[in-house]
mmCIF file of C-alpha atoms in Angstrom:
data_model
loop_
_atom_site.group_PDB
_atom_site.id
_atom_site.type_symbol
_atom_site.label_atom_id
_atom_site.label_comp_id
_atom_site.label_asym_id
_atom_site.label_seq_id
_atom_site.Cartn_x
_atom_site.Cartn_y
_atom_site.Cartn_z
ATOM 1 C CA UNK Z 85 21.764 10.513 1.306
ATOM 2 C CA UNK Z 86 19.027 9.145 3.440
ATOM 3 C CA UNK Z 87 17.204 5.980 2.751
ATOM 4 C CA UNK Z 88 16.594 2.237 3.489
ATOM 5 C CA UNK Z 89 18.905 -0.431 2.265
ATOM 6 C CA UNK Z 90 18.082 -4.147 2.046
ATOM 7 C CA UNK Z 91 20.716 -6.832 1.330
ATOM 8 C CA UNK Z 92 21.138 -8.915 -0.623
ATOM 9 C CA UNK Z 93 18.833 -8.174 -3.591
ATOM 10 C CA UNK Z 94 18.670 -11.915 -4.402
ATOM 11 C CA UNK Z 95 19.005 -14.747 -2.009
ATOM 12 C CA UNK Z 96 18.916 -18.486 -2.696
ATOM 13 C CA UNK Z 97 18.670 -21.144 -0.002
ATOM 14 C CA UNK Z 98 17.956 -24.828 0.411
ATOM 15 C CA UNK Z 99 14.896 -25.999 2.174
ATOM 16 C CA UNK Z 100 15.395 -26.492 5.914
ATOM 17 C CA UNK Z 101 17.972 -23.607 6.270
ATOM 18 C CA UNK Z 102 17.263 -20.469 8.259
ATOM 19 C CA UNK Z 103 18.147 -17.298 6.454
ATOM 20 C CA UNK Z 104 18.414 -13.674 7.683
ATOM 21 C CA UNK Z 105 17.513 -10.673 5.578
ATOM 22 C CA UNK Z 106 19.084 -7.315 6.390
ATOM 23 C CA UNK Z 107 17.336 -3.971 6.675
ATOM 24 C CA UNK Z 108 19.112 -0.751 7.583
ATOM 25 C CA UNK Z 109 17.791 2.864 7.582
ATOM 26 C CA UNK Z 110 19.436 6.149 8.234
ATOM 27 C CA UNK Z 111 16.206 8.221 8.244
ATOM 28 C CA UNK Z 112 16.072 8.421 11.972
ATOM 29 C CA UNK Z 113 12.670 6.718 12.050
ATOM 30 C CA UNK Z 114 11.416 4.980 15.108
ATOM 31 C CA UNK Z 115 9.103 2.522 13.348
ATOM 32 C CA UNK Z 116 10.132 -0.306 11.047
ATOM 33 C CA UNK Z 117 8.191 -2.999 9.200
ATOM 34 C CA UNK Z 118 8.609 -6.191 7.212
ATOM 35 C CA UNK Z 119 6.196 -7.163 4.451
ATOM 36 C CA UNK Z 120 5.946 -10.174 2.182
ATOM 37 C CA UNK Z 121 4.742 -9.787 -1.399
ATOM 38 C CA UNK Z 122 3.692 -12.686 -3.552
ATOM 39 C CA UNK Z 123 3.079 -12.455 -7.334
ATOM 40 C CA UNK Z 124 -0.153 -10.696 -8.090
ATOM 41 C CA UNK Z 125 -0.904 -10.033 -4.492
ATOM 42 C CA UNK Z 126 -0.638 -6.997 -2.165
ATOM 43 C CA UNK Z 127 1.640 -6.560 0.820
ATOM 44 C CA UNK Z 128 1.147 -8.712 3.910
ATOM 45 C CA UNK Z 129 2.717 -7.525 7.192
ATOM 46 C CA UNK Z 130 5.016 -9.886 8.934
ATOM 47 C CA UNK Z 131 6.401 -7.977 11.932
ATOM 48 C CA UNK Z 132 6.657 -4.361 12.928
ATOM 49 C CA UNK Z 133 8.513 -2.433 15.603
ATOM 50 C CA UNK Z 134 7.562 0.966 16.933
ATOM 51 C CA UNK Z 135 10.659 1.463 19.051
ATOM 52 C CA UNK Z 136 14.027 -0.254 19.897
ATOM 53 C CA UNK Z 137 13.757 -3.552 21.802
ATOM 54 C CA UNK Z 138 10.121 -3.849 21.051
ATOM 55 C CA UNK Z 139 8.223 -5.531 18.152
ATOM 56 C CA UNK Z 140 4.816 -6.955 17.371
ATOM 57 C CA UNK Z 141 3.481 -9.707 15.164
ATOM 58 C CA UNK Z 142 1.768 -8.729 11.998
ATOM 59 C CA UNK Z 143 -0.728 -10.776 10.038
ATOM 60 C CA UNK Z 144 1.569 -13.586 8.934
ATOM 61 C CA UNK Z 145 4.290 -13.823 11.595
ATOM 62 C CA UNK Z 146 4.407 -17.721 11.781
ATOM 63 C CA UNK Z 147 7.765 -19.043 10.644
ATOM 64 C CA UNK Z 148 9.563 -15.583 10.924
ATOM 65 C CA UNK Z 149 11.490 -13.906 13.682
ATOM 66 C CA UNK Z 150 12.920 -10.393 14.139
ATOM 67 C CA UNK Z 151 15.055 -8.368 16.452
ATOM 68 C CA UNK Z 152 15.390 -4.675 17.019
ATOM 69 C CA UNK Z 153 18.553 -4.045 18.987
ATOM 70 C CA UNK Z 154 19.329 -0.773 17.211
ATOM 71 C CA UNK Z 155 17.152 1.996 15.860
ATOM 72 C CA UNK Z 156 18.774 1.667 12.471
ATOM 73 C CA UNK Z 157 18.444 -2.025 12.012
ATOM 74 C CA UNK Z 158 15.469 -4.510 11.831
ATOM 75 C CA UNK Z 159 16.707 -7.916 10.535
ATOM 76 C CA UNK Z 160 14.236 -10.651 9.547
ATOM 77 C CA UNK Z 161 14.937 -14.294 9.924
ATOM 78 C CA UNK Z 162 13.046 -16.732 7.749
ATOM 79 C CA UNK Z 163 13.050 -20.044 9.642
ATOM 80 C CA UNK Z 164 12.680 -23.600 8.360
ATOM 81 C CA UNK Z 165 9.250 -23.561 9.925
ATOM 82 C CA UNK Z 166 7.954 -21.184 7.276
ATOM 83 C CA UNK Z 167 6.113 -23.430 4.766
ATOM 84 C CA UNK Z 168 6.288 -21.215 1.666
ATOM 85 C CA UNK Z 169 9.305 -18.881 2.068
ATOM 86 C CA UNK Z 170 9.894 -18.081 -1.585
ATOM 87 C CA UNK Z 171 8.675 -14.444 -1.999
ATOM 88 C CA UNK Z 172 9.698 -10.833 -2.332
ATOM 89 C CA UNK Z 173 10.375 -9.220 1.046
ATOM 90 C CA UNK Z 174 10.123 -5.485 1.656
ATOM 91 C CA UNK Z 175 11.336 -3.547 4.601
ATOM 92 C CA UNK Z 176 9.914 -0.075 5.476
ATOM 93 C CA UNK Z 177 10.297 2.585 8.082
ATOM 94 C CA UNK Z 178 8.195 5.495 9.224
ATOM 95 C CA UNK Z 179 8.326 8.510 11.568
ATOM 96 C CA UNK Z 180 6.016 8.232 14.589
ATOM 97 C CA UNK Z 181 5.745 11.692 16.071
ATOM 98 C CA UNK Z 182 4.257 13.655 13.203
ATOM 99 C CA UNK Z 183 0.769 12.212 12.933
ATOM 100 C CA UNK Z 184 1.518 11.256 9.321
ATOM 101 C CA UNK Z 185 2.766 7.650 9.251
ATOM 102 C CA UNK Z 186 3.925 7.489 5.732
ATOM 103 C CA UNK Z 187 6.164 4.515 5.173
ATOM 104 C CA UNK Z 188 9.330 4.554 3.160
ATOM 105 C CA UNK Z 189 10.461 1.316 1.485
ATOM 106 C CA UNK Z 190 13.705 -0.367 0.798
ATOM 107 C CA UNK Z 191 14.422 -1.951 -2.669
ATOM 108 C CA UNK Z 192 13.411 -5.467 -1.506
ATOM 109 C CA UNK Z 193 15.020 -8.890 -1.328
ATOM 110 C CA UNK Z 194 13.855 -11.760 -3.479
ATOM 111 C CA UNK Z 195 14.311 -15.006 -1.651
ATOM 112 C CA UNK Z 196 14.146 -18.327 -3.477
ATOM 113 C CA UNK Z 197 14.111 -21.538 -1.478
ATOM 114 C CA UNK Z 198 14.443 -24.850 -3.303
ATOM 115 C CA UNK W 284 -11.403 -3.049 10.679
ATOM 116 C CA UNK W 285 -9.657 -1.875 7.533
ATOM 117 C CA UNK W 286 -10.321 -3.210 4.086
ATOM 118 C CA UNK W 287 -8.891 -1.485 1.027
ATOM 119 C CA UNK W 288 -10.016 -2.556 -2.454
ATOM 120 C CA UNK W 289 -8.719 -1.644 -5.960
ATOM 121 C CA UNK W 290 -9.423 -2.821 -9.459
ATOM 122 C CA UNK W 291 -6.522 -5.007 -10.630
ATOM 123 C CA UNK W 292 -5.720 -3.782 -14.101
ATOM 124 C CA UNK W 293 -5.821 -0.612 -16.189
ATOM 125 C CA UNK W 294 -4.694 -0.087 -19.741
ATOM 126 C CA UNK W 295 -4.221 3.450 -20.989
ATOM 127 C CA UNK W 296 -2.923 5.063 -24.147
ATOM 128 C CA UNK W 297 0.200 7.212 -23.912
ATOM 129 C CA UNK W 298 -0.762 10.917 -23.495
ATOM 130 C CA UNK W 299 -4.191 10.154 -22.094
ATOM 131 C CA UNK W 300 -5.171 10.554 -18.459
ATOM 132 C CA UNK W 301 -5.251 7.478 -16.117
ATOM 133 C CA UNK W 302 -7.637 7.184 -13.278
ATOM 134 C CA UNK W 303 -6.996 4.563 -10.554
ATOM 135 C CA UNK W 304 -9.762 3.925 -8.039
ATOM 136 C CA UNK W 305 -9.729 2.635 -4.519
ATOM 137 C CA UNK W 306 -12.359 2.138 -1.806
ATOM 138 C CA UNK W 307 -11.782 1.813 1.888
ATOM 139 C CA UNK W 308 -14.048 0.868 4.722
ATOM 140 C CA UNK W 309 -12.655 2.390 7.955
ATOM 141 C CA UNK W 310 -14.496 5.591 8.673
ATOM 142 C CA UNK W 311 -11.777 6.654 11.132
ATOM 143 C CA UNK W 312 -9.016 6.808 8.532
ATOM 144 C CA UNK W 313 -6.721 9.767 8.953
ATOM 145 C CA UNK W 314 -4.415 9.607 5.963
ATOM 146 C CA UNK W 315 -4.741 7.862 2.577
ATOM 147 C CA UNK W 316 -1.718 7.158 0.510
ATOM 148 C CA UNK W 317 -0.823 6.301 -3.020
ATOM 149 C CA UNK W 318 2.416 4.292 -3.740
ATOM 150 C CA UNK W 319 4.013 3.278 -7.084
ATOM 151 C CA UNK W 320 5.944 -0.009 -7.519
ATOM 152 C CA UNK W 321 8.013 -0.586 -10.631
ATOM 153 C CA UNK W 322 9.071 -4.085 -11.549
ATOM 154 C CA UNK W 323 11.395 -5.717 -9.056
ATOM 155 C CA UNK W 324 11.602 -2.603 -6.877
ATOM 156 C CA UNK W 325 10.236 -1.338 -3.598
ATOM 157 C CA UNK W 326 7.347 0.908 -3.190
ATOM 158 C CA UNK W 327 7.671 4.680 -3.841
ATOM 159 C CA UNK W 328 5.397 7.116 -1.955
ATOM 160 C CA UNK W 329 3.656 9.263 -4.542
ATOM 161 C CA UNK W 330 1.345 11.407 -2.444
ATOM 162 C CA UNK W 331 -0.974 11.334 0.523
ATOM 163 C CA UNK W 332 -4.178 13.170 1.559
ATOM 164 C CA UNK W 333 -5.602 13.905 4.928
ATOM 165 C CA UNK W 334 -9.180 12.576 5.400
ATOM 166 C CA UNK W 335 -10.607 16.095 5.836
ATOM 167 C CA UNK W 336 -9.526 17.080 2.419
ATOM 168 C CA UNK W 337 -11.400 16.753 -0.884
ATOM 169 C CA UNK W 338 -8.531 17.126 -3.364
ATOM 170 C CA UNK W 339 -4.820 17.378 -3.624
ATOM 171 C CA UNK W 340 -2.852 18.164 -6.696
ATOM 172 C CA UNK W 341 0.926 17.619 -7.264
ATOM 173 C CA UNK W 342 2.185 18.227 -10.760
ATOM 174 C CA UNK W 343 0.603 15.485 -12.944
ATOM 175 C CA UNK W 344 -1.018 13.823 -9.999
ATOM 176 C CA UNK W 345 -4.484 14.687 -8.728
ATOM 177 C CA UNK W 346 -6.002 12.875 -5.692
ATOM 178 C CA UNK W 347 -9.748 12.996 -5.205
ATOM 179 C CA UNK W 348 -11.420 11.891 -1.866
ATOM 180 C CA UNK W 349 -15.118 11.266 -1.516
ATOM 181 C CA UNK W 350 -15.566 10.590 2.189
ATOM 182 C CA UNK W 351 -19.231 9.890 1.946
ATOM 183 C CA UNK W 352 -18.611 6.938 -0.441
ATOM 184 C CA UNK W 353 -15.211 6.130 1.035
ATOM 185 C CA UNK W 354 -13.790 6.422 -2.531
ATOM 186 C CA UNK W 355 -10.253 7.559 -3.255
ATOM 187 C CA UNK W 356 -8.885 8.110 -6.808
ATOM 188 C CA UNK W 357 -5.487 9.045 -8.347
ATOM 189 C CA UNK W 358 -5.550 10.764 -11.707
ATOM 190 C CA UNK W 359 -2.335 10.827 -13.673
ATOM 191 C CA UNK W 360 -2.346 13.431 -16.470
ATOM 192 C CA UNK W 361 -0.539 12.942 -19.753
ATOM 193 C CA UNK W 362 0.343 9.350 -18.883
ATOM 194 C CA UNK W 363 3.832 8.317 -20.057
ATOM 195 C CA UNK W 364 5.478 4.919 -20.605
ATOM 196 C CA UNK W 365 7.370 5.409 -17.367
ATOM 197 C CA UNK W 366 4.113 5.458 -15.476
ATOM 198 C CA UNK W 367 3.664 1.703 -16.229
ATOM 199 C CA UNK W 368 3.801 0.129 -12.724
ATOM 200 C CA UNK W 369 1.661 -1.188 -9.951
ATOM 201 C CA UNK W 370 -0.150 1.387 -7.870
ATOM 202 C CA UNK W 371 -1.179 0.742 -4.254
ATOM 203 C CA UNK W 372 -3.565 2.755 -2.134
ATOM 204 C CA UNK W 373 -3.225 2.551 1.618
ATOM 205 C CA UNK W 374 -4.889 3.975 4.659
ATOM 206 C CA UNK W 375 -3.833 4.555 8.187
ATOM 207 C CA UNK W 376 -6.043 4.966 11.264
ATOM 208 C CA UNK W 377 -5.561 7.182 14.304
ATOM 209 C CA UNK W 378 -2.831 6.117 16.696
ATOM 210 C CA UNK W 379 -1.860 3.116 14.643
ATOM 211 C CA UNK W 380 1.393 3.114 12.708
ATOM 212 C CA UNK W 381 0.351 0.281 10.506
ATOM 213 C CA UNK W 382 -0.963 0.839 6.924
ATOM 214 C CA UNK W 383 -3.561 -1.255 5.306
ATOM 215 C CA UNK W 384 -2.773 -1.723 1.653
ATOM 216 C CA UNK W 385 -4.978 -2.598 -1.364
ATOM 217 C CA UNK W 386 -3.918 -5.424 -3.696
ATOM 218 C CA UNK W 387 -2.545 -2.956 -6.224
ATOM 219 C CA UNK W 388 -3.657 -1.819 -9.732
ATOM 220 C CA UNK W 389 -1.273 -2.707 -12.592
ATOM 221 C CA UNK W 390 -1.229 0.227 -15.055
ATOM 222 C CA UNK W 391 -0.063 -0.574 -18.573
ATOM 223 C CA UNK W 392 0.636 2.311 -20.938
ATOM 224 C CA UNK W 393 0.335 1.456 -24.594
ATOM 225 C CA UNK W 394 1.763 3.525 -27.479
#
Protein backbone atom coordinates (compact mmCIF):
# COMPACT_ATOMS: atom_id res chain seq x y z
CA UNK A 1 0.00 0.00 0.00
CA UNK A 2 1.93 3.02 -1.28
CA UNK A 3 1.79 6.41 0.32
CA UNK A 4 3.33 9.10 2.46
CA UNK A 5 3.45 8.92 6.22
CA UNK A 6 4.09 11.76 8.62
CA UNK A 7 4.62 11.35 12.30
CA UNK A 8 3.51 12.27 14.79
CA UNK A 9 0.06 13.71 13.96
CA UNK A 10 0.25 16.15 16.89
CA UNK A 11 3.41 17.55 18.42
CA UNK A 12 3.83 19.87 21.39
CA UNK A 13 7.06 21.66 22.27
CA UNK A 14 8.28 24.40 24.51
CA UNK A 15 9.69 27.56 23.02
CA UNK A 16 13.43 27.38 22.45
CA UNK A 17 13.51 23.67 21.60
CA UNK A 18 14.32 22.24 18.19
CA UNK A 19 11.88 19.64 16.90
CA UNK A 20 12.11 17.22 13.95
CA UNK A 21 9.09 16.19 11.89
CA UNK A 22 9.24 12.88 10.07
CA UNK A 23 8.21 12.24 6.46
CA UNK A 24 8.54 8.88 4.71
CA UNK A 25 7.31 7.79 1.27
CA UNK A 26 7.26 4.42 -0.48
CA UNK A 27 6.08 5.75 -3.86
CA UNK A 28 9.60 5.68 -5.30
CA UNK A 29 9.35 9.42 -6.00
CA UNK A 30 12.52 11.43 -6.50
CA UNK A 31 11.14 14.79 -5.36
CA UNK A 32 9.91 15.67 -1.88
CA UNK A 33 8.55 18.89 -0.39
CA UNK A 34 7.68 20.52 2.91
CA UNK A 35 4.88 23.07 3.24
CA UNK A 36 3.52 25.11 6.07
CA UNK A 37 -0.20 25.90 6.33
CA UNK A 38 -1.61 28.53 8.68
CA UNK A 39 -5.35 28.93 9.40
CA UNK A 40 -7.19 30.47 6.47
CA UNK A 41 -4.08 30.55 4.34
CA UNK A 42 -2.78 28.50 1.47
CA UNK A 43 0.38 26.42 1.39
CA UNK A 44 3.79 28.01 1.65
CA UNK A 45 6.84 26.07 0.48
CA UNK A 46 9.60 25.65 3.07
CA UNK A 47 12.13 23.33 1.38
CA UNK A 48 12.15 20.89 -1.49
CA UNK A 49 14.45 18.18 -2.74
CA UNK A 50 14.61 16.84 -6.28
CA UNK A 51 17.12 14.09 -5.59
CA UNK A 52 18.96 12.43 -2.73
CA UNK A 53 21.65 14.56 -1.06
CA UNK A 54 20.31 17.75 -2.65
CA UNK A 55 17.69 20.26 -1.51
CA UNK A 56 16.70 23.87 -2.13
CA UNK A 57 15.12 26.60 -0.06
CA UNK A 58 11.53 27.47 -0.71
CA UNK A 59 9.76 30.73 0.04
CA UNK A 60 9.97 30.58 3.86
CA UNK A 61 13.11 28.54 4.71
CA UNK A 62 14.36 30.76 7.56
CA UNK A 63 14.32 28.90 10.88
CA UNK A 64 14.00 25.47 9.25
CA UNK A 65 16.48 22.81 8.11
CA UNK A 66 16.18 19.55 6.19
CA UNK A 67 18.24 16.57 5.10
CA UNK A 68 17.79 14.05 2.30
CA UNK A 69 20.07 11.11 2.97
CA UNK A 70 17.64 8.52 1.62
CA UNK A 71 15.17 8.62 -1.23
CA UNK A 72 12.33 7.60 1.06
CA UNK A 73 12.90 10.12 3.84
CA UNK A 74 12.87 13.93 4.10
CA UNK A 75 12.83 15.07 7.75
CA UNK A 76 12.20 18.70 8.65
CA UNK A 77 13.73 20.34 11.72
CA UNK A 78 11.99 23.38 13.13
CA UNK A 79 14.68 25.28 14.98
CA UNK A 80 14.37 27.73 17.85
CA UNK A 81 15.15 30.48 15.34
CA UNK A 82 11.72 30.08 13.72
CA UNK A 83 9.70 32.94 15.19
CA UNK A 84 6.19 31.51 14.74
CA UNK A 85 6.54 27.73 14.54
CA UNK A 86 2.96 26.81 15.51
CA UNK A 87 1.33 25.60 12.28
CA UNK A 88 0.17 22.59 10.28
CA UNK A 89 3.07 21.03 8.36
CA UNK A 90 2.53 19.03 5.20
CA UNK A 91 5.00 16.81 3.38
CA UNK A 92 4.55 15.82 -0.27
CA UNK A 93 6.34 13.86 -2.96
CA UNK A 94 6.16 13.77 -6.74
CA UNK A 95 7.61 11.87 -9.67
CA UNK A 96 10.08 13.78 -11.82
CA UNK A 97 10.44 11.90 -15.07
CA UNK A 98 6.89 11.90 -16.40
CA UNK A 99 6.35 15.58 -17.23
CA UNK A 100 3.41 15.60 -14.84
CA UNK A 101 4.60 16.75 -11.45
CA UNK A 102 1.53 15.99 -9.43
CA UNK A 103 2.27 16.04 -5.74
CA UNK A 104 0.96 13.51 -3.26
CA UNK A 105 0.54 14.63 0.32
CA UNK A 106 0.91 13.06 3.72
CA UNK A 107 -1.70 13.51 6.47
CA UNK A 108 0.21 16.38 8.10
CA UNK A 109 1.68 17.15 11.53
CA UNK A 110 0.17 19.84 13.71
CA UNK A 111 2.92 21.49 15.74
CA UNK A 112 2.09 23.61 18.77
CA UNK A 113 4.88 25.56 20.47
CA UNK A 114 4.15 27.30 23.78
CA UNK B 1 6.14 34.54 -12.03
CA UNK B 2 3.23 32.49 -10.86
CA UNK B 3 0.21 33.85 -9.05
CA UNK B 4 -2.89 31.76 -8.48
CA UNK B 5 -6.07 33.33 -7.14
CA UNK B 6 -9.31 31.81 -5.89
CA UNK B 7 -12.43 33.09 -4.21
CA UNK B 8 -12.37 32.17 -0.52
CA UNK B 9 -15.84 30.80 0.19
CA UNK B 10 -18.67 28.99 -1.58
CA UNK B 11 -21.96 27.82 -0.07
CA UNK B 12 -24.07 25.34 -2.03
CA UNK B 13 -27.22 23.35 -1.40
CA UNK B 14 -26.98 19.57 -1.32
CA UNK B 15 -27.81 18.14 -4.74
CA UNK B 16 -26.92 21.33 -6.62
CA UNK B 17 -23.79 21.82 -8.71
CA UNK B 18 -20.78 23.62 -7.26
CA UNK B 19 -18.47 25.70 -9.41
CA UNK B 20 -15.10 26.72 -7.98
CA UNK B 21 -13.10 29.27 -9.93
CA UNK B 22 -9.39 29.97 -10.18
CA UNK B 23 -7.24 32.36 -12.19
CA UNK B 24 -3.56 32.02 -12.92
CA UNK B 25 -1.04 34.36 -14.47
CA UNK B 26 1.82 32.30 -15.84
CA UNK B 27 1.23 31.76 -19.55
CA UNK B 28 3.80 28.98 -19.69
CA UNK B 29 1.85 26.75 -17.30
CA UNK B 30 1.85 23.14 -18.36
CA UNK B 31 -0.45 21.41 -15.87
CA UNK B 32 -3.19 22.75 -13.65
CA UNK B 33 -4.38 20.77 -10.67
CA UNK B 34 -7.29 20.59 -8.26
CA UNK B 35 -6.78 19.34 -4.71
CA UNK B 36 -9.26 18.71 -1.89
CA UNK B 37 -8.46 19.11 1.81
CA UNK B 38 -10.80 17.84 4.49
CA UNK B 39 -10.47 19.23 8.04
CA UNK B 40 -7.23 18.24 9.73
CA UNK B 41 -6.04 16.18 6.77
CA UNK B 42 -3.54 16.41 3.95
CA UNK B 43 -4.37 17.38 0.38
CA UNK B 44 -5.91 14.84 -1.97
CA UNK B 45 -5.29 15.19 -5.68
CA UNK B 46 -8.67 15.26 -7.45
CA UNK B 47 -7.72 15.83 -11.06
CA UNK B 48 -5.39 17.73 -13.35
CA UNK B 49 -5.56 19.12 -16.87
CA UNK B 50 -2.87 19.79 -19.42
CA UNK B 51 -2.76 23.38 -20.63
CA UNK B 52 -3.57 22.44 -24.25
CA UNK B 53 -6.92 20.94 -23.22
CA UNK B 54 -10.23 22.76 -22.82
CA UNK B 55 -12.11 20.29 -20.67
CA UNK B 56 -11.69 17.14 -18.65
CA UNK B 57 -14.46 15.10 -17.04
CA UNK B 58 -14.06 12.49 -14.33
CA UNK B 59 -17.30 11.14 -12.85
CA UNK B 60 -18.92 14.07 -10.96
CA UNK B 61 -15.99 16.39 -11.64
CA UNK B 62 -15.64 18.60 -14.71
CA UNK B 63 -12.64 20.86 -15.24
CA UNK B 64 -12.88 23.73 -17.71
CA UNK B 65 -9.86 25.69 -18.90
CA UNK B 66 -10.04 29.04 -20.67
CA UNK B 67 -6.47 29.72 -21.74
CA UNK B 68 -7.23 33.15 -23.18
CA UNK B 69 -8.54 34.42 -19.85
CA UNK B 70 -6.22 32.15 -17.78
CA UNK B 71 -9.31 30.87 -15.97
CA UNK B 72 -9.76 27.40 -14.53
CA UNK B 73 -12.94 26.04 -12.98
CA UNK B 74 -13.97 22.87 -11.18
CA UNK B 75 -17.61 21.82 -11.34
CA UNK B 76 -18.91 19.24 -8.90
CA UNK B 77 -22.21 17.75 -9.97
CA UNK B 78 -24.82 16.63 -7.41
CA UNK B 79 -22.87 18.08 -4.48
CA UNK B 80 -22.97 15.96 -1.33
CA UNK B 81 -22.17 16.73 2.31
CA UNK B 82 -18.91 14.81 1.89
CA UNK B 83 -17.82 17.42 -0.64
CA UNK B 84 -17.53 20.03 2.13
CA UNK B 85 -13.82 20.84 2.19
CA UNK B 86 -11.21 23.33 1.06
CA UNK B 87 -10.37 23.12 -2.64
CA UNK B 88 -7.02 24.31 -3.94
CA UNK B 89 -6.01 24.94 -7.50
CA UNK B 90 -2.33 24.80 -8.42
CA UNK B 91 -0.17 25.23 -11.48
CA UNK B 92 3.19 23.92 -12.58
CA UNK B 93 5.50 25.40 -15.17
CA UNK B 94 7.84 23.63 -17.57
CA UNK B 95 10.93 22.07 -16.04
CA UNK B 96 9.99 23.16 -12.52
CA UNK B 97 8.84 20.58 -10.02
CA UNK B 98 7.33 23.17 -7.72
CA UNK B 99 3.61 23.88 -7.70
CA UNK B 100 2.08 27.28 -7.05
CA UNK B 101 -1.08 27.01 -4.97
CA UNK B 102 -4.03 29.33 -4.60
CA UNK B 103 -5.26 30.23 -1.10
CA UNK B 104 -8.07 27.69 -1.29
CA UNK B 105 -11.86 27.89 -1.55
CA UNK B 106 -13.86 26.67 1.44
CA UNK B 107 -16.96 24.88 0.16
CA UNK B 108 -19.84 24.43 2.59
CA UNK B 109 -22.69 22.13 1.61
CA UNK B 110 -25.99 22.90 3.32
CA UNK B 111 -28.99 20.59 3.55
